[in-house]
mmCIF file of C-alpha atoms and ligand atoms in Angstrom:
data_model
loop_
_atom_site.group_PDB
_atom_site.id
_atom_site.type_symbol
_atom_site.label_atom_id
_atom_site.label_comp_id
_atom_site.label_asym_id
_atom_site.label_seq_id
_atom_site.Cartn_x
_atom_site.Cartn_y
_atom_site.Cartn_z
ATOM 1 C CA MET D 1 0.108 -0.205 0.140
ATOM 2 C CA GLY D 2 3.094 2.232 0.170
ATOM 3 C CA GLU D 3 2.895 5.526 2.314
ATOM 4 C CA VAL D 4 -0.319 6.265 3.625
ATOM 5 C CA ALA D 5 -1.773 9.736 4.027
ATOM 6 C CA ALA D 6 -5.167 10.988 5.518
ATOM 7 C CA VAL D 7 -7.192 13.666 3.902
ATOM 8 C CA VAL D 8 -9.725 15.199 6.534
ATOM 9 C CA PRO D 9 -12.256 17.439 4.867
ATOM 10 C CA ALA D 10 -13.415 19.924 7.485
ATOM 11 C CA ALA D 11 -14.229 22.922 5.475
ATOM 12 C CA GLY D 12 -18.131 22.977 5.458
ATOM 13 C CA SER D 13 -20.081 25.736 6.774
ATOM 14 C CA GLY D 14 -22.377 23.070 8.734
ATOM 15 C CA SER D 15 -25.437 24.982 7.495
ATOM 16 C CA ARG D 16 -28.005 22.147 8.726
ATOM 17 C CA MET D 17 -26.741 22.192 12.282
ATOM 18 C CA GLU D 18 -27.715 26.039 12.680
ATOM 19 C CA THR D 19 -25.189 26.745 15.440
ATOM 20 C CA GLY D 20 -23.038 29.900 15.806
ATOM 21 C CA ILE D 21 -19.962 27.446 15.924
ATOM 22 C CA LYS D 22 -19.287 25.504 12.864
ATOM 23 C CA LYS D 23 -20.136 21.747 13.894
ATOM 24 C CA GLN D 24 -16.801 20.465 13.372
ATOM 25 C CA PHE D 25 -15.525 22.615 15.976
ATOM 26 C CA LEU D 26 -18.212 21.829 18.593
ATOM 27 C CA PRO D 27 -17.286 20.243 21.817
ATOM 28 C CA LEU D 28 -18.316 16.532 22.320
ATOM 29 C CA ALA D 29 -17.736 15.588 25.979
ATOM 30 C CA GLY D 30 -15.078 18.332 25.746
ATOM 31 C CA VAL D 31 -13.242 17.413 22.732
ATOM 32 C CA PRO D 32 -14.000 18.956 19.362
ATOM 33 C CA VAL D 33 -15.894 16.849 16.635
ATOM 34 C CA LEU D 34 -12.707 17.174 14.424
ATOM 35 C CA GLY D 35 -10.494 16.438 17.309
ATOM 36 C CA ARG D 36 -12.092 13.116 18.012
ATOM 37 C CA ALA D 37 -12.076 12.171 14.325
ATOM 38 C CA LEU D 38 -8.223 13.423 14.095
ATOM 39 C CA ARG D 39 -7.300 11.506 17.379
ATOM 40 C CA ILE D 40 -8.435 8.273 15.864
ATOM 41 C CA ILE D 41 -6.579 8.772 12.513
ATOM 42 C CA GLU D 42 -3.544 9.862 14.207
ATOM 43 C CA ALA D 43 -3.430 6.710 16.559
ATOM 44 C CA CYS D 44 -3.678 4.296 13.281
ATOM 45 C CA ARG D 45 -0.449 2.663 13.114
ATOM 46 C CA LEU D 46 -0.687 2.627 9.185
ATOM 47 C CA VAL D 47 -1.366 6.378 8.460
ATOM 48 C CA GLY D 48 2.006 8.247 8.156
ATOM 49 C CA SER D 49 0.630 11.643 7.795
ATOM 50 C CA ILE D 50 -2.565 13.947 7.831
ATOM 51 C CA VAL D 51 -3.800 16.808 5.768
ATOM 52 C CA ILE D 52 -6.600 18.925 7.238
ATOM 53 C CA VAL D 53 -8.850 20.966 4.935
ATOM 54 C CA VAL D 54 -10.584 23.825 6.691
ATOM 55 C CA SER D 55 -12.419 27.116 5.499
ATOM 56 C CA PRO D 56 -9.940 29.929 4.723
ATOM 57 C CA GLY D 57 -9.628 31.675 7.885
ATOM 58 C CA ASP D 58 -9.918 28.547 10.305
ATOM 59 C CA GLU D 59 -6.359 27.330 9.734
ATOM 60 C CA THR D 60 -5.046 28.884 13.000
ATOM 61 C CA TYR D 61 -8.182 27.633 15.050
ATOM 62 C CA CYS D 62 -7.703 24.153 13.754
ATOM 63 C CA SER D 63 -3.933 24.198 14.523
ATOM 64 C CA ALA D 64 -4.648 24.928 17.965
ATOM 65 C CA ILE D 65 -7.075 22.002 18.127
ATOM 66 C CA ALA D 66 -4.057 19.762 16.749
ATOM 67 C CA GLY D 67 -1.774 21.380 19.243
ATOM 68 C CA GLU D 68 -3.903 20.815 22.124
ATOM 69 C CA LEU D 69 -4.162 17.101 21.320
ATOM 70 C CA GLY D 70 -0.557 16.720 20.848
ATOM 71 C CA LEU D 71 -1.128 15.453 17.208
ATOM 72 C CA SER D 72 2.220 14.819 15.451
ATOM 73 C CA LYS D 73 1.429 13.428 12.244
ATOM 74 C CA VAL D 74 -0.445 16.609 10.876
ATOM 75 C CA ALA D 75 1.543 17.503 7.741
ATOM 76 C CA ALA D 76 -0.565 20.512 6.443
ATOM 77 C CA ILE D 77 -3.756 22.612 7.312
ATOM 78 C CA ILE D 78 -5.062 23.922 3.718
ATOM 79 C CA PRO D 79 -8.140 25.854 2.666
ATOM 80 C CA GLY D 80 -10.985 24.192 1.281
ATOM 81 C CA GLY D 81 -13.177 25.099 -1.651
ATOM 82 C CA LYS D 82 -16.972 25.700 -2.392
ATOM 83 C CA GLU D 83 -18.088 22.125 -2.281
ATOM 84 C CA ARG D 84 -16.715 19.092 -0.318
ATOM 85 C CA GLN D 85 -15.499 17.770 -3.635
ATOM 86 C CA ASP D 86 -13.246 20.846 -4.224
ATOM 87 C CA SER D 87 -11.837 20.794 -0.481
ATOM 88 C CA VAL D 88 -10.884 16.920 -1.117
ATOM 89 C CA TYR D 89 -9.260 17.891 -4.383
ATOM 90 C CA ASN D 90 -7.238 20.531 -2.641
ATOM 91 C CA GLY D 91 -6.181 18.158 -0.042
ATOM 92 C CA LEU D 92 -5.164 15.584 -2.523
ATOM 93 C CA LEU D 93 -2.845 18.095 -4.361
ATOM 94 C CA ALA D 94 -1.264 18.794 -0.974
ATOM 95 C CA LEU D 95 -0.021 15.322 -0.283
ATOM 96 C CA SER D 96 3.491 14.443 -0.934
ATOM 97 C CA ALA D 97 4.375 12.538 -4.437
ATOM 98 C CA SER D 98 5.651 9.527 -2.401
ATOM 99 C CA THR D 99 1.893 8.640 -1.152
ATOM 100 C CA GLY D 100 0.574 5.302 -2.075
ATOM 101 C CA THR D 101 -2.570 5.275 -0.490
ATOM 102 C CA VAL D 102 -5.011 7.769 0.679
ATOM 103 C CA VAL D 103 -7.509 7.515 3.175
ATOM 104 C CA ILE D 104 -10.406 10.268 3.175
ATOM 105 C CA HIS D 105 -12.355 10.820 6.333
ATOM 106 C CA ASP D 106 -14.833 13.729 6.955
ATOM 107 C CA GLY D 107 -14.114 15.754 9.934
ATOM 108 C CA ALA D 108 -17.888 15.701 10.897
ATOM 109 C CA ARG D 109 -17.637 11.849 11.779
ATOM 110 C CA PRO D 110 -15.930 11.804 15.287
ATOM 111 C CA LEU D 111 -16.950 8.163 16.171
ATOM 112 C CA LEU D 112 -15.262 5.951 13.499
ATOM 113 C CA SER D 113 -13.504 2.893 14.957
ATOM 114 C CA PRO D 114 -9.863 2.235 14.704
ATOM 115 C CA LYS D 115 -10.857 -1.224 13.213
ATOM 116 C CA GLU D 116 -12.632 0.029 10.206
ATOM 117 C CA LEU D 117 -10.253 2.662 9.617
ATOM 118 C CA GLU D 118 -7.449 0.124 9.257
ATOM 119 C CA GLU D 119 -9.503 -2.304 7.248
ATOM 120 C CA VAL D 120 -10.584 0.296 4.826
ATOM 121 C CA ILE D 121 -6.788 1.156 4.185
ATOM 122 C CA LYS D 122 -5.964 -2.371 3.766
ATOM 123 C CA ALA D 123 -8.692 -3.079 1.420
ATOM 124 C CA ALA D 124 -7.553 -0.273 -0.777
ATOM 125 C CA GLY D 125 -4.332 -1.779 -0.840
ATOM 126 C CA GLU D 126 -5.586 -4.671 -2.174
ATOM 127 C CA GLN D 127 -8.385 -3.615 -4.435
ATOM 128 C CA GLY D 128 -7.284 0.049 -5.408
ATOM 129 C CA ALA D 129 -10.454 1.439 -4.029
ATOM 130 C CA ALA D 130 -12.894 0.733 -0.966
ATOM 131 C CA THR D 131 -15.584 2.468 1.287
ATOM 132 C CA THR D 132 -16.826 1.857 4.597
ATOM 133 C CA ALA D 133 -20.663 1.137 4.904
ATOM 134 C CA VAL D 134 -23.525 -0.424 6.704
ATOM 135 C CA PRO D 135 -26.409 -2.326 5.398
ATOM 136 C CA VAL D 136 -29.852 -0.374 5.495
ATOM 137 C CA LYS D 137 -32.178 -1.330 8.274
ATOM 138 C CA ASP D 138 -35.371 -0.140 6.683
ATOM 139 C CA THR D 139 -37.126 -0.864 3.672
ATOM 140 C CA VAL D 140 -36.051 1.371 0.579
ATOM 141 C CA LYS D 141 -38.455 2.665 -1.798
ATOM 142 C CA LEU D 142 -37.787 4.538 -5.141
ATOM 143 C CA ALA D 143 -40.557 7.128 -5.566
ATOM 144 C CA GLY D 144 -41.665 8.486 -8.988
ATOM 145 C CA LYS D 145 -42.347 12.251 -9.530
ATOM 146 C CA ASP D 146 -45.850 11.716 -8.950
ATOM 147 C CA GLY D 147 -45.528 10.892 -5.232
ATOM 148 C CA PHE D 148 -46.370 7.272 -5.748
ATOM 149 C CA VAL D 149 -43.838 4.481 -5.023
ATOM 150 C CA SER D 150 -42.111 3.342 -8.365
ATOM 151 C CA ARG D 151 -40.730 0.212 -6.847
ATOM 152 C CA THR D 152 -39.146 -1.483 -3.792
ATOM 153 C CA LEU D 153 -35.433 -1.780 -3.835
ATOM 154 C CA PRO D 154 -33.875 -5.178 -2.713
ATOM 155 C CA ARG D 155 -32.712 -4.424 0.897
ATOM 156 C CA ASN D 156 -30.183 -7.223 1.165
ATOM 157 C CA ARG D 157 -28.023 -5.254 -1.481
ATOM 158 C CA LEU D 158 -28.304 -1.883 -0.208
ATOM 159 C CA TRP D 159 -25.598 -0.053 1.955
ATOM 160 C CA LEU D 160 -25.334 3.345 3.291
ATOM 161 C CA THR D 161 -22.160 4.628 2.504
ATOM 162 C CA GLN D 162 -19.771 6.468 5.198
ATOM 163 C CA THR D 163 -16.278 7.624 5.282
ATOM 164 C CA PRO D 164 -13.438 6.573 5.981
ATOM 165 C CA GLN D 165 -13.005 5.914 2.050
ATOM 166 C CA ALA D 166 -9.542 4.747 0.952
ATOM 167 C CA PHE D 167 -7.759 4.673 -2.360
ATOM 168 C CA ARG D 168 -4.722 4.230 -4.545
ATOM 169 C CA TYR D 169 -3.402 7.582 -4.508
ATOM 170 C CA GLU D 170 -3.035 7.593 -8.532
ATOM 171 C CA ILE D 171 -6.809 6.289 -8.802
ATOM 172 C CA ILE D 172 -8.490 8.911 -6.616
ATOM 173 C CA LEU D 173 -6.412 11.711 -8.198
ATOM 174 C CA LYS D 174 -7.264 10.583 -11.692
ATOM 175 C CA ALA D 175 -11.102 10.323 -10.678
ATOM 176 C CA HIS D 176 -10.919 13.511 -9.198
ATOM 177 C CA ARG D 177 -9.454 15.197 -12.145
ATOM 178 C CA ARG D 178 -11.738 13.434 -14.687
ATOM 179 C CA ALA D 179 -14.947 14.468 -12.498
ATOM 180 C CA ARG D 180 -13.547 18.259 -12.877
ATOM 181 C CA GLU D 181 -13.081 17.987 -16.612
ATOM 182 C CA GLN D 182 -16.728 16.516 -16.990
ATOM 183 C CA ASN D 183 -18.297 18.720 -14.387
ATOM 184 C CA PHE D 184 -19.187 15.683 -12.723
ATOM 185 C CA THR D 185 -20.292 16.114 -8.977
ATOM 186 C CA GLY D 186 -20.479 12.963 -6.849
ATOM 187 C CA THR D 187 -21.965 12.831 -3.283
ATOM 188 C CA ASP D 188 -18.642 10.796 -2.194
ATOM 189 C CA ASP D 189 -14.910 10.207 -3.389
ATOM 190 C CA ALA D 190 -15.958 6.281 -3.912
ATOM 191 C CA GLY D 191 -18.782 7.625 -6.456
ATOM 192 C CA LEU D 192 -15.923 9.234 -8.495
ATOM 193 C CA VAL D 193 -14.096 6.205 -8.908
ATOM 194 C CA GLU D 194 -17.135 4.448 -9.751
ATOM 195 C CA HIS D 195 -17.846 7.102 -12.528
ATOM 196 C CA MET D 196 -14.570 6.055 -14.176
ATOM 197 C CA GLY D 197 -15.839 2.534 -14.433
ATOM 198 C CA LEU D 198 -13.421 1.064 -11.673
ATOM 199 C CA PRO D 199 -14.488 -1.174 -8.926
ATOM 200 C CA VAL D 200 -14.975 -0.192 -5.285
ATOM 201 C CA LYS D 201 -14.915 -2.631 -2.350
ATOM 202 C CA ILE D 202 -17.439 -2.427 0.407
ATOM 203 C CA VAL D 203 -15.728 -2.777 3.845
ATOM 204 C CA PRO D 204 -18.384 -3.140 6.560
ATOM 205 C CA GLY D 205 -18.326 -0.064 9.111
ATOM 206 C CA SER D 206 -20.250 0.691 12.118
ATOM 207 C CA TYR D 207 -23.729 2.280 12.936
ATOM 208 C CA GLU D 208 -21.844 4.473 15.556
ATOM 209 C CA ASN D 209 -20.110 6.085 12.973
ATOM 210 C CA ILE D 210 -22.579 8.827 12.480
ATOM 211 C CA LYS D 211 -22.018 12.051 10.463
ATOM 212 C CA ILE D 212 -22.983 15.079 12.834
ATOM 213 C CA THR D 213 -25.364 16.793 10.432
ATOM 214 C CA THR D 214 -28.286 18.004 12.519
ATOM 215 C CA PRO D 215 -28.742 18.908 16.233
ATOM 216 C CA GLU D 216 -30.135 15.770 17.440
ATOM 217 C CA ASP D 217 -26.806 14.135 16.039
ATOM 218 C CA LEU D 218 -25.025 15.679 18.899
ATOM 219 C CA VAL D 219 -27.361 14.061 21.397
ATOM 220 C CA VAL D 220 -26.879 10.493 19.863
ATOM 221 C CA ALA D 221 -23.038 11.145 19.584
ATOM 222 C CA GLU D 222 -22.764 12.272 23.212
ATOM 223 C CA ALA D 223 -24.755 8.883 24.329
ATOM 224 C CA ILE D 224 -22.230 6.677 22.308
ATOM 225 C CA ILE D 225 -19.291 8.452 23.862
ATOM 226 C CA LYS D 226 -20.847 8.077 27.400
ATOM 227 C CA ALA D 227 -21.687 4.194 26.603
ATOM 228 C CA ARG D 228 -18.189 3.724 25.387
ATOM 229 C CA GLY D 229 -16.668 5.505 28.528
ATOM 230 C CA GLN D 230 -14.854 8.013 26.293
HETATM 231 N N1 LIG S 1 -16.883 19.639 3.653
HETATM 232 C C1 LIG S 1 -15.775 20.394 3.144
HETATM 233 N N2 LIG S 1 -15.624 21.564 2.154
HETATM 234 C C2 LIG S 1 -17.093 21.900 1.782
HETATM 235 C C3 LIG S 1 -18.306 21.190 2.149
HETATM 236 C C4 LIG S 1 -17.875 20.283 3.283
HETATM 237 O O1 LIG S 1 -14.468 20.060 3.695
HETATM 238 N N3 LIG S 1 -17.041 22.786 0.967
HETATM 239 C C5 LIG S 1 -16.689 18.583 4.408
HETATM 240 C C6 LIG S 1 -17.450 18.986 6.042
HETATM 241 O O2 LIG S 1 -16.651 19.861 6.972
HETATM 242 C C7 LIG S 1 -17.813 17.741 6.466
HETATM 243 C C8 LIG S 1 -17.975 16.991 5.282
HETATM 244 O O3 LIG S 1 -17.198 17.688 4.108
HETATM 245 O O4 LIG S 1 -16.792 17.420 7.335
HETATM 246 C C9 LIG S 1 -19.211 16.549 4.979
HETATM 247 O O5 LIG S 1 -19.916 17.654 4.530
HETATM 248 P P1 LIG S 1 -21.447 17.887 5.284
HETATM 249 O O6 LIG S 1 -21.618 16.802 6.331
HETATM 250 O O7 LIG S 1 -22.399 18.336 4.326
HETATM 251 O O8 LIG S 1 -20.925 19.136 5.954
HETATM 252 P P2 LIG S 1 -21.392 20.761 5.882
HETATM 253 O O9 LIG S 1 -21.317 20.955 4.375
HETATM 254 O O10 LIG S 1 -20.495 21.440 6.779
HETATM 255 O O11 LIG S 1 -22.899 20.697 6.500
HETATM 256 P P3 LIG S 1 -24.174 21.326 5.578
HETATM 257 O O12 LIG S 1 -24.127 20.430 4.385
HETATM 258 O O13 LIG S 1 -25.271 20.970 6.414
HETATM 259 O O14 LIG S 1 -23.929 22.920 5.263
HETATM 260 MG MG1 LIG S 2 -22.722 20.012 3.072
#
């Protein structure tokens, strides 16, 4: 898998959270959301360096969080772009040319497990591209424009995609470059690799690895942290 670098997009505005402080900087049981994610990534023995992507102007604040947690693998804190895809692209360009594998993890997901992080990196080393995901619990229906059910999708084949996602560096760089050329916007990085026609391996993730998006997610996250004794 070569040298492994992590890219952590944290340059969003958190508009659905509707708080004064951006959600990635909100404290969860005393530690900022982003800090919790970074702490797990830092502790992964496979990861050699971390590039954090923040909104222009948030670099110093982010650097203080990394300093307070004593993180030693942060190689750069760089400005993001308009969309998540732009922020990740900036992060990819900031990696050293000797990078073999890239793991991408949202700064808004503080509860990833060390195990899923390691497994998705290993899967990318073997398969080229991999995403963590969990099986859907509810039955998913496809709706028609008329508001009626068009059909019921086969539940045993449906997965909810999360980050971390990991890729061989040259594959994800090419996928992002091609998406930009074609004005293609995906909702995740694996989607850009799929768009190139390349396979993406599914690595089972965890239902606890929620993305902090709306205020009730904070309540759930605090409860998970308490149950874990963290
Ligand atoms: N992100 C980013 N750059 C952007 C937009 C999003 O780096 N231009 C990051 C977010 O900080 C977050 C991750 O991508 O870590 C997932 O995005 P999302 O949950 O949508 O966060 P926000 O865009 O901040 O929230 P919202 O969509 O509610 O505004
Ligand atoms: Mg967003």
